[in-house]
Amino acid sequence: DTGVSQNPRHKITKRGQNVTFRCDPISEHNRLYWYRQTLGQGPEFLTYFQNEAQLEKSRLLSDRFSAERPKGSFSTLEIQRTEQGDSAMYLCASSSSDREKLFFGSGTQLSVL
Amino acid sequence: AQRVTQPEKLLSVFKGAPVELKCNYSYSGSPELFWYVQYSRQRLQLLLRHISRESIKGFTADLNKGETSFHLKKPFAQEEDSAMYYCALLHAGAGNMLTFGGGTRLMVKP
């Protein structure tokens, strides 16, 4: 499968713990996006990378959230001191250029107990 | 502020009936709109975009700037059209950042 890959598929954690998710985009895509989706809602934009540069961050991204894309390939999204409100599906997407369609991964489902 | 509204959470039709999934937007600039679809157990994927003016799987969508709408239509629904449909608005000058609507679940009954 040469699509966008996300790991893990599911993550259950206790409140207060830190979690990290990984996204591997389509190899030739230089743009990478993180979205969050809660039950009954559409995806909400979190942050965007062009190569290794983080160019946009949503106000939804509190200081407990940090994302990196160190070599312009895979990306990680870390949530520190998780809260129950962080429970959601975290989606990664990539694209080859501006205004081109986004290719989404299958997501990481986070449950904070 | 940019916003996308899909007023129907669920739309249920019989096979062969016409379908219209509603989408309204608010945006101060020139809008660029998309429909994304998620079939059961599959990833979210692009269905169509208004700039292409294309028909995909029998679906079409026309941008109506006067009514700020981008409704998705199909004259004869098929069972395989059952899925979640999301309308999305592109933010110009912000990479490829999309604002999504809340989604409409389409159920096509046999």
XYZ file of C-alpha atoms in Angstrom:
223
model
C 0.000 0.000 0.000
C 1.604 3.254 -1.128
C -0.937 5.480 0.525
C -0.638 7.564 3.684
C 0.207 5.360 6.651
C -0.615 6.146 10.281
C 0.462 4.352 13.428
C -0.871 3.204 15.750
C -4.436 2.593 14.559
C -5.746 2.752 18.113
C -4.343 4.185 21.312
C -5.881 3.936 24.760
C -4.231 5.958 27.482
C -4.916 7.312 30.932
C -5.488 10.974 31.583
C -2.229 12.790 32.142
C -0.088 10.474 30.023
C 1.780 11.546 26.891
C 1.081 9.984 23.515
C 2.786 10.183 20.139
C 1.381 9.348 16.738
C 3.253 8.841 13.508
C 2.305 9.621 9.922
C 4.140 8.484 6.798
C 2.885 10.460 3.787
C 3.007 9.431 0.152
C 6.711 9.618 -0.617
C 6.693 12.347 -3.266
C 4.298 14.591 -1.349
C 5.896 17.626 0.280
C 2.769 18.834 2.051
C 1.508 17.123 5.200
C -1.550 17.936 7.302
C -2.947 16.868 10.660
C -6.684 16.956 11.306
C -8.774 15.908 14.281
C -12.255 14.434 14.057
C -14.686 13.869 16.883
C -17.860 11.815 16.704
C -20.503 13.377 14.505
C -18.242 16.157 13.284
C -16.179 16.782 10.197
C -12.381 16.855 10.345
C -10.880 19.988 11.954
C -7.541 21.347 10.790
C -4.706 21.214 13.311
C -1.452 21.973 11.494
C 0.325 21.927 8.130
C 3.890 21.260 6.977
C 5.561 22.074 3.719
C 8.645 19.879 3.697
C 10.062 20.238 7.223
C 8.608 23.698 7.866
C 5.458 23.987 9.981
C 3.623 26.789 8.188
C 0.183 26.853 9.780
C -1.177 26.004 13.230
C -4.778 26.089 14.311
C -5.880 27.714 17.547
C -7.126 24.212 18.394
C -3.486 23.223 18.816
C -2.869 24.057 22.470
C 0.617 24.139 23.946
C 0.164 20.502 24.970
C 0.259 19.567 21.291
C 3.430 19.526 19.246
C 4.053 18.304 15.733
C 7.303 17.729 13.902
C 8.459 16.698 10.483
C 12.215 16.637 10.982
C 13.428 15.519 7.581
C 10.464 16.508 5.497
C 9.253 12.921 5.304
C 7.313 11.334 8.192
C 5.665 13.425 10.879
C 4.877 12.929 14.549
C 2.120 14.466 16.619
C 2.639 14.438 20.379
C 0.038 15.236 22.991
C 1.349 15.872 26.491
C -0.698 15.484 29.677
C -3.668 14.069 27.782
C -7.187 15.069 28.771
C -10.471 13.278 28.129
C -11.367 15.987 25.640
C -8.429 14.896 23.494
C -10.259 11.675 22.647
C -10.768 11.768 18.894
C -9.656 10.377 15.564
C -6.406 12.011 14.457
C -6.100 12.091 10.691
C -3.021 12.743 8.610
C -3.144 13.782 4.958
C -0.622 14.658 2.296
C -0.608 16.353 -1.081
C 1.889 17.071 -3.826
C 1.213 20.767 -4.258
C -1.043 23.611 -3.295
C -4.691 23.093 -4.201
C -4.130 19.469 -5.136
C -6.375 16.911 -3.508
C -5.536 15.563 -0.102
C -4.807 11.882 0.418
C -5.874 10.818 3.888
C -4.561 8.087 6.126
C -6.804 5.716 8.072
C -6.287 7.722 11.240
C -5.301 7.019 14.833
C -8.222 6.645 17.237
C -7.246 8.043 20.648
C -9.232 7.193 23.760
C -8.279 8.960 26.983
C -9.688 7.258 30.077
C -14.949 33.619 9.452
C -15.091 30.737 7.021
C -17.738 28.145 7.743
C -19.294 25.154 6.022
C -22.751 23.946 6.989
C -24.340 20.655 6.062
C -27.835 20.890 7.527
C -28.719 17.199 7.260
C -26.938 14.653 9.424
C -28.748 11.789 7.733
C -30.375 11.426 4.351
C -32.193 8.221 3.525
C -33.474 7.469 0.019
C -34.536 4.453 -2.004
C -32.432 3.081 -4.809
C -33.150 4.916 -8.047
C -34.408 8.072 -6.308
C -32.722 11.451 -6.826
C -30.303 12.636 -4.185
C -29.323 16.136 -3.098
C -26.889 16.654 -0.244
C -26.912 20.271 0.861
C -23.868 22.394 1.591
C -23.773 26.089 2.420
C -20.656 28.114 3.071
C -19.549 31.507 4.313
C -16.280 32.939 3.014
C -15.122 36.449 2.272
C -12.944 35.573 -0.701
C -13.482 33.606 -3.881
C -14.508 30.135 -2.707
C -12.995 26.870 -3.807
C -15.148 23.921 -2.753
C -14.855 20.166 -2.622
C -16.875 17.098 -1.749
C -15.064 14.320 0.119
C -16.587 10.883 0.724
C -15.900 8.127 3.232
C -17.272 4.685 2.434
C -17.615 2.131 5.207
C -14.190 1.010 6.498
C -12.382 3.157 3.946
C -10.397 6.364 4.098
C -11.715 9.806 3.445
C -11.214 10.547 -0.259
C -11.919 13.296 -2.733
C -15.130 12.877 -4.719
C -15.116 16.064 -6.761
C -14.105 19.731 -6.778
C -16.032 22.609 -8.268
C -13.174 23.939 -10.407
C -13.067 20.690 -12.361
C -16.762 20.874 -13.247
C -16.732 17.107 -13.539
C -19.180 14.320 -12.855
C -17.828 11.522 -10.679
C -19.825 8.339 -10.127
C -22.832 10.208 -11.490
C -22.523 12.997 -8.906
C -22.352 16.672 -9.828
C -22.131 19.833 -7.758
C -22.641 23.407 -8.901
C -21.259 26.387 -7.062
C -23.969 29.010 -6.533
C -22.277 32.143 -5.251
C -25.557 34.008 -4.893
C -26.939 31.398 -2.511
C -23.474 30.487 -1.156
C -24.229 26.848 -1.799
C -22.482 23.830 -3.287
C -25.089 21.079 -3.195
C -24.169 17.568 -4.335
C -26.644 15.873 -6.651
C -27.217 12.551 -8.323
C -30.300 11.762 -10.403
C -30.521 8.060 -9.522
C -29.017 6.828 -6.252
C -27.335 3.434 -6.038
C -26.832 1.292 -2.940
C -23.066 1.660 -3.288
C -23.463 5.419 -2.824
C -24.182 4.844 0.863
C -21.420 6.693 2.731
C -20.510 9.805 4.733
C -20.213 12.897 2.576
C -18.289 15.995 3.644
C -18.346 19.369 1.965
C -15.082 21.319 2.329
C -13.894 24.883 1.680
C -10.310 25.714 0.744
C -8.521 28.591 2.455
C -6.602 30.538 -0.150
C -3.139 31.508 1.044
C -3.131 28.928 3.815
C -1.512 26.005 2.086
C -4.218 23.546 1.289
C -6.115 23.994 4.554
C -9.682 22.796 4.314
C -12.646 23.653 6.496
C -15.045 20.717 6.543
C -18.742 20.620 7.195
C -20.181 18.264 9.766
C -21.005 15.629 7.185
C -24.153 13.940 5.911
C -24.675 10.217 6.080
C -26.379 8.991 2.922
C -28.243 5.698 3.181
C -29.587 4.222 -0.032
C -32.134 1.539 0.650
C -32.838 -1.296 -1.786
